[in-house]
Coordinates of C-alpha atoms and ligand atoms in Angstrom, one line a residue:
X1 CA -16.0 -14.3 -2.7
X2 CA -16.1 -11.0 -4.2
X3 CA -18.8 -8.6 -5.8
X4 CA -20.5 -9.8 -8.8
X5 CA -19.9 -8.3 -11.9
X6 CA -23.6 -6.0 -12.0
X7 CA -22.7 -4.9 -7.7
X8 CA -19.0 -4.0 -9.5
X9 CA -20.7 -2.0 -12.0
X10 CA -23.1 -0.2 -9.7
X11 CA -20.6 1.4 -7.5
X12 CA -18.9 2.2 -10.5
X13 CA -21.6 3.9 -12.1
X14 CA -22.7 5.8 -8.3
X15 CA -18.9 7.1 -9.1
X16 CA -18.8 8.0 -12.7
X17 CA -16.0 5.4 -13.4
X18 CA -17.8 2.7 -15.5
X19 CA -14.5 2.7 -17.9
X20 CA -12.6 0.4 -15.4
X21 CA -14.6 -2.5 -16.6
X22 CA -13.6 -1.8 -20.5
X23 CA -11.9 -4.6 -21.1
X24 CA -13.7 -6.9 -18.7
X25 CA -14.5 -9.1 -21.5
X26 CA -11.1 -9.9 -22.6
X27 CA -9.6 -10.8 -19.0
X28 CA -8.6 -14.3 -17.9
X29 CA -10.9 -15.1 -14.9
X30 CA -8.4 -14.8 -12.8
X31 CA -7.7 -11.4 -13.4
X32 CA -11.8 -10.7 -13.6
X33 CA -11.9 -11.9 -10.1
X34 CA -8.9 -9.7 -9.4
X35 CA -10.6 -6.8 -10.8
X36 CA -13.8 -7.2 -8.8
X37 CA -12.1 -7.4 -5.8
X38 CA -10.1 -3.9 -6.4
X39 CA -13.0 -2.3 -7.3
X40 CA -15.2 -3.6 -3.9
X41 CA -12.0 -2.6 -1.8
X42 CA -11.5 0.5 -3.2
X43 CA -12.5 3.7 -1.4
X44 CA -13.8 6.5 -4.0
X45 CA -15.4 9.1 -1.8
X46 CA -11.6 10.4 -1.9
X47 CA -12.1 10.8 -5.8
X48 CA -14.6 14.1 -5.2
X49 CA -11.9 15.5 -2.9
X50 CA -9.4 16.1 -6.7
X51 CA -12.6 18.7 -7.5
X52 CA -12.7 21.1 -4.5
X53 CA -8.6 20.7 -3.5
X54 CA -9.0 24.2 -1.9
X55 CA -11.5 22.7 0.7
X56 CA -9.6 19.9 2.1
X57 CA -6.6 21.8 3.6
X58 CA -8.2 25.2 5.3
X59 CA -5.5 25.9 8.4
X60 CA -6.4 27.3 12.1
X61 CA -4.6 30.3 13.7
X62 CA -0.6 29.4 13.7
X63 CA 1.4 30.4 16.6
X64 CA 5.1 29.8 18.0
X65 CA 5.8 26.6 19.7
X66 CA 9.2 26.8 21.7
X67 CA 11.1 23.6 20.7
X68 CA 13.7 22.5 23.5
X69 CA 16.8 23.8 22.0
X70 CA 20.6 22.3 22.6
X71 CA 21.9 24.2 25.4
X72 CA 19.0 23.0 27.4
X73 CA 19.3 19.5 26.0
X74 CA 23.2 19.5 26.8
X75 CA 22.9 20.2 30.2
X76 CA 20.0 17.5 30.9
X77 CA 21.9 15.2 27.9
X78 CA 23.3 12.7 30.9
X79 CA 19.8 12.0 32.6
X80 CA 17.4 12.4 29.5
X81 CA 20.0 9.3 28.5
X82 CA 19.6 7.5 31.3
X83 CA 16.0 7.9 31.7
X84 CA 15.7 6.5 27.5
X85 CA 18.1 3.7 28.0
X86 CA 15.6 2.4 31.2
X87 CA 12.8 2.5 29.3
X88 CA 14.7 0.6 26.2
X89 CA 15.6 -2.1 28.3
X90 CA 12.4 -2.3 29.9
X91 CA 11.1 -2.7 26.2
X92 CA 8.9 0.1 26.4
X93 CA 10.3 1.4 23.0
X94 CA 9.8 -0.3 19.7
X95 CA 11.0 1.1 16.2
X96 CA 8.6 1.8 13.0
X97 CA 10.6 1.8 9.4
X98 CA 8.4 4.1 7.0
X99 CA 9.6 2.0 3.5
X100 CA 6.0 2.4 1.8
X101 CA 7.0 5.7 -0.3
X102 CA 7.8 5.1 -3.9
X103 CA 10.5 7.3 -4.1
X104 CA 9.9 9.0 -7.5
X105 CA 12.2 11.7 -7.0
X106 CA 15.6 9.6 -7.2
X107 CA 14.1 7.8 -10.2
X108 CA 15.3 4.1 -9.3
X109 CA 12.3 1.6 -9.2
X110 CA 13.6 -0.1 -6.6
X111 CA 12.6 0.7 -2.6
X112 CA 14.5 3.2 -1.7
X113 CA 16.3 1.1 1.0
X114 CA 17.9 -0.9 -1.6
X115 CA 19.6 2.5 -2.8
X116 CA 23.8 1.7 -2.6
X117 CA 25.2 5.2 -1.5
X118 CA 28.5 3.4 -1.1
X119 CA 31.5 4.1 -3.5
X120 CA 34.6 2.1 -2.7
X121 CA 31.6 -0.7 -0.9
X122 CA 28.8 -1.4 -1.2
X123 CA 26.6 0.3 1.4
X124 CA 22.6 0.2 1.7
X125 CA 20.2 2.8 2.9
X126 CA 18.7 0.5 5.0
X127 CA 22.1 -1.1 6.6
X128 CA 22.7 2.7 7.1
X129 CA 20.0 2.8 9.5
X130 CA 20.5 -0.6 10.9
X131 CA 23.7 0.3 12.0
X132 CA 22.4 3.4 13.9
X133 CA 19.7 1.4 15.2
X134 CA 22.5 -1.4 16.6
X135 CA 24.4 1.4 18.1
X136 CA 21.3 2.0 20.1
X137 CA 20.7 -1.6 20.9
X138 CA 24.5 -2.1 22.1
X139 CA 24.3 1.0 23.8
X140 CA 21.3 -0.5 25.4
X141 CA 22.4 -4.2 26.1
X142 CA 18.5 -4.9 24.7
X143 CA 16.6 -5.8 21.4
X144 CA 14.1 -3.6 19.9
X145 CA 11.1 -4.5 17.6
X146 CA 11.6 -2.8 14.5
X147 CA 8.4 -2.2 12.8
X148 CA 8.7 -2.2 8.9
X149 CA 5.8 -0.3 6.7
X150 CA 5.7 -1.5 2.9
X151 CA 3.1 -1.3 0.1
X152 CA 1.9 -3.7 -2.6
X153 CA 4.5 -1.5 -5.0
X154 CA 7.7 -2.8 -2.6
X155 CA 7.1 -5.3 0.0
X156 CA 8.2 -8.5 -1.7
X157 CA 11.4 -6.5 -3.0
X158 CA 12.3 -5.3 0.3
X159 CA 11.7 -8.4 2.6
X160 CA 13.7 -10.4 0.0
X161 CA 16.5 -8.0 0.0
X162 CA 16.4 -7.5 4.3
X163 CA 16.0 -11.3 4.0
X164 CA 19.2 -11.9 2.0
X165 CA 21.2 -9.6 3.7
X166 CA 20.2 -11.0 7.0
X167 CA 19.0 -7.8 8.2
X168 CA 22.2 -6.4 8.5
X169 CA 23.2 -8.0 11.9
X170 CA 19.8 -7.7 13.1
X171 CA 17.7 -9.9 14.8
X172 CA 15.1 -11.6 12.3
X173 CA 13.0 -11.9 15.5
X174 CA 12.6 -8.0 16.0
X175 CA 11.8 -7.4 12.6
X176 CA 8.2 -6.9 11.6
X177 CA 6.4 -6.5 8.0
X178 CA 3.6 -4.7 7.5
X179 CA 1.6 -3.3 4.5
X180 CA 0.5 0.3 4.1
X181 CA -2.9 0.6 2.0
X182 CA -3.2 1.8 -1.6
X183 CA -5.6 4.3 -3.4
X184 CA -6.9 5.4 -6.3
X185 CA -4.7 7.4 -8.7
X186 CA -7.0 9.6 -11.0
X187 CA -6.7 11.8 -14.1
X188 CA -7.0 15.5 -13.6
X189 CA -11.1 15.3 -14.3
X190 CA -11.3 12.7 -11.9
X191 CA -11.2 9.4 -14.0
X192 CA -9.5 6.3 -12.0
X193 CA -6.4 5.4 -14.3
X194 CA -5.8 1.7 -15.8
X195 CA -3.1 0.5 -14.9
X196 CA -3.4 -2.9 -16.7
X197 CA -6.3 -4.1 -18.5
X198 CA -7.7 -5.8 -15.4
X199 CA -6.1 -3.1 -12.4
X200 CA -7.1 0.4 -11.5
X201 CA -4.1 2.5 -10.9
X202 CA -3.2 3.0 -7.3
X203 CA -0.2 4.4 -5.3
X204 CA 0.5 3.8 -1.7
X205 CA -1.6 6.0 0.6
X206 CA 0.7 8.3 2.5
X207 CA 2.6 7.8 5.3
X208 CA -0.1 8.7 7.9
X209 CA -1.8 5.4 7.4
X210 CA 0.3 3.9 9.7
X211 CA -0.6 3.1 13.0
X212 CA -4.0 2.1 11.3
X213 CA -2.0 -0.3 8.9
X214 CA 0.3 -2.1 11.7
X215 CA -2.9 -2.9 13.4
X216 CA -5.2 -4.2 10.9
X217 CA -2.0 -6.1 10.2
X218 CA -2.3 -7.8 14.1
X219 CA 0.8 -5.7 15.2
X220 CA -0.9 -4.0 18.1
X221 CA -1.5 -7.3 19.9
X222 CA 2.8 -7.5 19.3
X223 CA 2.9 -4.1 20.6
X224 CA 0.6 -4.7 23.8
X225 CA 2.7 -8.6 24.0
X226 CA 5.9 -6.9 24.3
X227 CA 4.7 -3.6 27.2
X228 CA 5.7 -1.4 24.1
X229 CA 4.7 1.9 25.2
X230 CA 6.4 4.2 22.8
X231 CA 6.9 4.4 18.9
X232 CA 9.8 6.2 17.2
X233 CA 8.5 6.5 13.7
X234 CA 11.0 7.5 10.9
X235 CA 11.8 7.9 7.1
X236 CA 13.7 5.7 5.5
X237 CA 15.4 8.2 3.3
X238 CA 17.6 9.9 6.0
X239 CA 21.2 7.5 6.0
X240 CA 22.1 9.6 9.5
X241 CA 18.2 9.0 11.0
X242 CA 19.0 8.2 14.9
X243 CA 16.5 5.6 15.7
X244 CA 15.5 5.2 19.5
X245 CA 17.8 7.8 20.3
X246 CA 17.7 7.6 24.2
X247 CA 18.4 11.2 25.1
X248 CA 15.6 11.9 22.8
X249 CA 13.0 9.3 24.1
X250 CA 14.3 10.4 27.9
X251 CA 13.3 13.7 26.8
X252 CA 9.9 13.0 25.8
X253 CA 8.5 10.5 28.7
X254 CA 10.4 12.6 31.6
X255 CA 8.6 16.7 30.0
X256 CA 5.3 13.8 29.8
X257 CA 4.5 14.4 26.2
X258 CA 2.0 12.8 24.2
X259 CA 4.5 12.9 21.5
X260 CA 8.3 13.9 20.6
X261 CA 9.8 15.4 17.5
X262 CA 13.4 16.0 16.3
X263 CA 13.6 19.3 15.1
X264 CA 16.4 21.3 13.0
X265 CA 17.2 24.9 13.1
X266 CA 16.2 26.3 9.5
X267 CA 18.9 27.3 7.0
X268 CA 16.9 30.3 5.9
X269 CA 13.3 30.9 7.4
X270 CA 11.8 30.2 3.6
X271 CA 13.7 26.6 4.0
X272 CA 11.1 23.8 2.4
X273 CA 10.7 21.3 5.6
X274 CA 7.7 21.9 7.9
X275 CA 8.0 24.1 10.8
X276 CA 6.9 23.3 14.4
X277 CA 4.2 25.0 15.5
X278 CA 0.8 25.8 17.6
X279 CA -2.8 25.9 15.6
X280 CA -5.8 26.5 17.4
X281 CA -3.3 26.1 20.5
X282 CA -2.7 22.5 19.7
X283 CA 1.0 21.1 18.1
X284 CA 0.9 21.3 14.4
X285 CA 2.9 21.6 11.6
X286 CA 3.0 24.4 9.4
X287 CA 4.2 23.3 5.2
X288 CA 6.9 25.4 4.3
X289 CA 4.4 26.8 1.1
X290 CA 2.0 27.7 3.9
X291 CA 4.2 30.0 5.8
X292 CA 3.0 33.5 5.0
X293 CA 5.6 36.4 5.0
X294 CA 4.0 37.2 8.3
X295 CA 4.9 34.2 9.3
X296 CA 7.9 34.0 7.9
X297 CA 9.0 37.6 9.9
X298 CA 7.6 36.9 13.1
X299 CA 10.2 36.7 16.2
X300 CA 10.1 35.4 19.3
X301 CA 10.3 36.6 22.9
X302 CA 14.4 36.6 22.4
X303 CA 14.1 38.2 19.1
X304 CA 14.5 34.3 17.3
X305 CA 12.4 33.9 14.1
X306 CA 9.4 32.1 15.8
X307 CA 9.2 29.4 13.4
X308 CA 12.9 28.4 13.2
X309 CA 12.5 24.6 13.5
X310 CA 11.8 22.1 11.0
X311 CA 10.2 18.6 11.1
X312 CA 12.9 15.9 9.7
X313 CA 10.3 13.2 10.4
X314 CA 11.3 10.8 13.5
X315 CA 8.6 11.3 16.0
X316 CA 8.5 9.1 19.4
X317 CA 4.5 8.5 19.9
X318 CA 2.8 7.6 23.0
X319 CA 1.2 4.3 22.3
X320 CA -1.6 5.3 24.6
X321 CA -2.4 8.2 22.6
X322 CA -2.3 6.7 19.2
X323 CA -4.7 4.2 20.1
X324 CA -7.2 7.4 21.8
X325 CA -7.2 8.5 18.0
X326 CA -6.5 6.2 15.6
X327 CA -9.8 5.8 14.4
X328 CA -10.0 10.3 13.7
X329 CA -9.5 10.8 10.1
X330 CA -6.7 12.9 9.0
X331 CA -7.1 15.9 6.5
X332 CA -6.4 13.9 2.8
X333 CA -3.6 15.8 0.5
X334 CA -4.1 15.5 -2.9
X335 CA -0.7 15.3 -4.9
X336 CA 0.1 15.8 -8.5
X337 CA 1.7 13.4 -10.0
X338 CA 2.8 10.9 -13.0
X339 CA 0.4 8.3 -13.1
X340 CA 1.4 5.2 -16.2
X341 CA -1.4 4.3 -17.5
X342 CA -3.6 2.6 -20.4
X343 CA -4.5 4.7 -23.1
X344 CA -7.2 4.8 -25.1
X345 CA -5.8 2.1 -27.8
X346 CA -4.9 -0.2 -24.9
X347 CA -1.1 0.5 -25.3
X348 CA 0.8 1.1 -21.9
X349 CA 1.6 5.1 -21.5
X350 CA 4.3 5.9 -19.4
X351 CA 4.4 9.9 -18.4
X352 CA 7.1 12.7 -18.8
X353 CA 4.5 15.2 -17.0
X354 CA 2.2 15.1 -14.3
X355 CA -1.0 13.8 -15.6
X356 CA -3.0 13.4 -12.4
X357 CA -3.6 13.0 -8.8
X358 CA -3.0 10.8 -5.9
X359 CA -4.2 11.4 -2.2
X360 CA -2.5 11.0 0.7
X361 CA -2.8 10.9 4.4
X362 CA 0.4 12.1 6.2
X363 CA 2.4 11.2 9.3
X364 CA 2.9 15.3 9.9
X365 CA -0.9 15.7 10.6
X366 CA -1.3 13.3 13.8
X367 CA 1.2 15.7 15.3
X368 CA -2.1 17.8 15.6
X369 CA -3.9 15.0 17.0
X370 CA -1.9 14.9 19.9
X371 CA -2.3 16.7 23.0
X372 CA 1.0 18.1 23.8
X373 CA 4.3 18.0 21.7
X374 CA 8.1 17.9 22.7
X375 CA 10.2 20.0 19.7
X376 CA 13.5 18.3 20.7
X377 CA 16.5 20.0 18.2
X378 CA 19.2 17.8 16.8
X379 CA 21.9 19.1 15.3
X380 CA 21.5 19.2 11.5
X381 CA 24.7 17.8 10.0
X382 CA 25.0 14.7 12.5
X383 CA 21.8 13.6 12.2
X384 CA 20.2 14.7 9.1
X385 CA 20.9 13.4 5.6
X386 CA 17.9 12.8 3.2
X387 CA 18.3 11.4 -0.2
X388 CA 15.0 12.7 -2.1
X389 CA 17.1 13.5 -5.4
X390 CA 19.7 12.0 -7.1
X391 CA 21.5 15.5 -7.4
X392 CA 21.8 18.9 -5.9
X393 CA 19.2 19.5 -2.6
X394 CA 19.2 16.5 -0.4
X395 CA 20.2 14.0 -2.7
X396 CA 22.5 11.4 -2.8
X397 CA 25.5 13.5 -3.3
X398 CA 24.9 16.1 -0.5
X399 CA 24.2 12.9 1.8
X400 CA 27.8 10.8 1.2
X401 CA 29.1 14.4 1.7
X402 CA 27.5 13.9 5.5
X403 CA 28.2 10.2 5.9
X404 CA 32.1 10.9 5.2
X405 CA 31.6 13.9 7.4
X406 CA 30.3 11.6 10.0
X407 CA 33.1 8.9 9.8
X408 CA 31.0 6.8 7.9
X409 CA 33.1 5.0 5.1
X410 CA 31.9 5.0 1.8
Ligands
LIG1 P1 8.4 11.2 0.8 O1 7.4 12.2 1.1 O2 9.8 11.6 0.5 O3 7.8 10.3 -0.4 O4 8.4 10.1 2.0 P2 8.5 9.2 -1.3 O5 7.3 8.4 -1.9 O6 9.4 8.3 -0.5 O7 9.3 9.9 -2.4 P3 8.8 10.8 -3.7 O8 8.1 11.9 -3.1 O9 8.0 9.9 -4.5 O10 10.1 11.2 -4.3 C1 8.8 10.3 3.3 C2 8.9 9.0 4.0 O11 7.5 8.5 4.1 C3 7.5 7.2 3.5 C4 8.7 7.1 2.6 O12 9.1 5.8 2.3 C5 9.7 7.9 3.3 O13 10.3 7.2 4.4 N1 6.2 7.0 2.8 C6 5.8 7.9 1.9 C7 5.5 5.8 3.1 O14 6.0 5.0 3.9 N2 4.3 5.7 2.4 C8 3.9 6.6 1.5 O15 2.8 6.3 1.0 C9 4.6 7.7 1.3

């Protein structure tokens, strides 16, 4: 049982948002009830955070972070390998699939995993990164629990579609649903957006909401079940993402790191992926439209430009230290964006433009949470190919470009 209407109405009103409930009267009670229980769910102290944007993100003092480079990682490559593949088959690693994102940017309103990148066959994003992740697990001679984030916008899609397609060869056991949360998307004066008579507007929360999702989902108890002790945490958008990598994850556990990230060299130092830092002297992440020109000039102690690595998100976490600060909040970003809505005559509006905001916790900010960080670099064009566009800059064209590159047939 829910809120009653007059509760509904008073948090509304502590809010400034007592339009949601204008066309209470003409909803079936099932979507009343529906309503109700949005509106007690919903968290709206984020709404304020859309007034004072300037306030939320204010940054420490950035400096370099050395990121183990390839030369080092070549030489080491046997025995970092060695030292991953013993804890795979040991089960100490499982696998989390980010799938939550909405993926406006290529425009299809499917989940992005569903995307076919094949031409001459049909070839899925996510049997893409099944098939690296089977690699792994061949490689391995051992399962590993693959952790799958949706949101209310994609799960049924994608577990019907994984479903169908019997996971691509993979083991239904290993494979793990979860939900990410939702919130509130507003107007640019802070206003919740309709989204139906009877629904407040609402896009998935971020990707940073993780962890906190899998275990209010009961997945933690899986993870402690199964001696899991490490969690390689990646997008679903990069078709050459390798998943569980065992050099990698022999990297991280034998330099005892609280967490490991695959980095790339930049193209050009003004590149738009995060860059691998220190702030306040603990790992961070510095946005690409944060890097000042000092930033952007400053050199290391071999005359390298000191922030030359970027973030292609696939970071191995310590289980152990996710759990010391899972319940810290993480800084909230709030995004511009194009929110469909109900307009004032009650007729469905979909936007062209930007009409408003969503917030959103991301994965890039527990990097800071942690106590040390492992910058492992990968090299660029074997293992990273994001599709964020349709065209041009990581897109779909510029990844089949790498796939074919990579022997993959298309
Ligand atoms: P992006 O930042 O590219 O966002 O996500 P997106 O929603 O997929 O795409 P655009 O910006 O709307 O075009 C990076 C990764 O984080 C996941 C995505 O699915 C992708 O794997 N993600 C993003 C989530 O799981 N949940 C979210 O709320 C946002």
């Amino acid at each position: 049982m829910s809120i009653t209407l007059s509760q509904a109405r008073e948090k509304l009103e502590k809010y400034g948002q007592e339009h949601v409930l204008k066309y209470y009267g003409e909803l079936s009670d099932g979507e009343k009830a529906a309503l109700l229980a949005q509106i007690e769910v919903s968290d709206m102290d984020v709404i304020d955070s859309c007034r004072h944007p300037e306030e939320l993100l204010q940054r420490g003092a950035i400096t370099p972070l050395a990121a183990m480079q390839l030369p080092e990682i070549e030489t080491e490559r046997e025995s970092f390998t060695a030292a991953g593949l013993e804890a795979i088959r040991a089960g100490k690693v499982g696998a989390v699939l980010l799938a939550g994102g909405m993926g406006t940017r290529l425009g299809s309103d499917e989940p992005k995993g569903v995307y076919n990148v094949g031409i001459h066959r049909k070839l899925y994003i996510f049997e893409c990164l099944i098939n690296n992740l089977l690699d792994v697990v061949r490689q391995a001679g051992a399962w590993i629990h693959l952790f799958v984030m949706t949101s209310d916008k994609n799960h049924e899609t994608t577990v019907r579609f994984l479903t169908a397609h019997d996971f691509f060869g993979y083991q239904a056991e290993y494979v793990h649903f979860f939900r990410q949360k939702m919130a509130l998307a507003v107007d640019y004066d802070g206003k919740i957006f309709l989204e139906e008579k009877g629904k407040m507007a609402s896009s998935p929360n971020g990707n940073g909401g993780w962890f906190v999702s899998l275990k209010d989902a009961g997945l933690l108890e899986l993870v402690h079940e199964t001696g899991i002790e490490w969690l390689n945490v990646f997008a679903v958008d990069n078709v050459l993402q390798k998943i569980a990598d065992p050099c990698f994850v022999g990297a991280t556990i034998r330099k005892d790191c609280a967490v490991g990230a695959k980095v790339v060299s930049k193209v050009t130092p003004d590149e738009k992926v995060g860059a691998i830092c220190l702030e306040d002297g603990k790992p961070s992440i510095v946005e690409y439209y944060d890097m000042t020109e000092e930033l952007l000039e400053a050199k290391d102690a071999k005359g390298e430009p000191a922030y030359n690595f970027g973030v292609i998100l696939n970071y191995l976490f310590s289980v152990a230290q996710l759990e010391r600060i899972w319940s810290q909040s993480l800084p909230l970003h709030v995004v511009e964006k194009k929110i469909p809505y109900i307009g004032e005559d009650g007729i469905p509006v979909k936007p062209e433009e930007p009409n408003g905001y969503k917030f959103e916790n991301l994965v890039l900010d527990m990097i800071h949470q942690m106590e040390s960080c492992l910058p492992f670099e990968v090299v660029r064009e074997k293992e990273f190919a994001p599709i964020k566009n349709r065209t041009g800059i990581d897109s779909v064209e510029s990844a089949r470009e790498l796939l074919r590159r990579n022997g993959v047939e298309l």
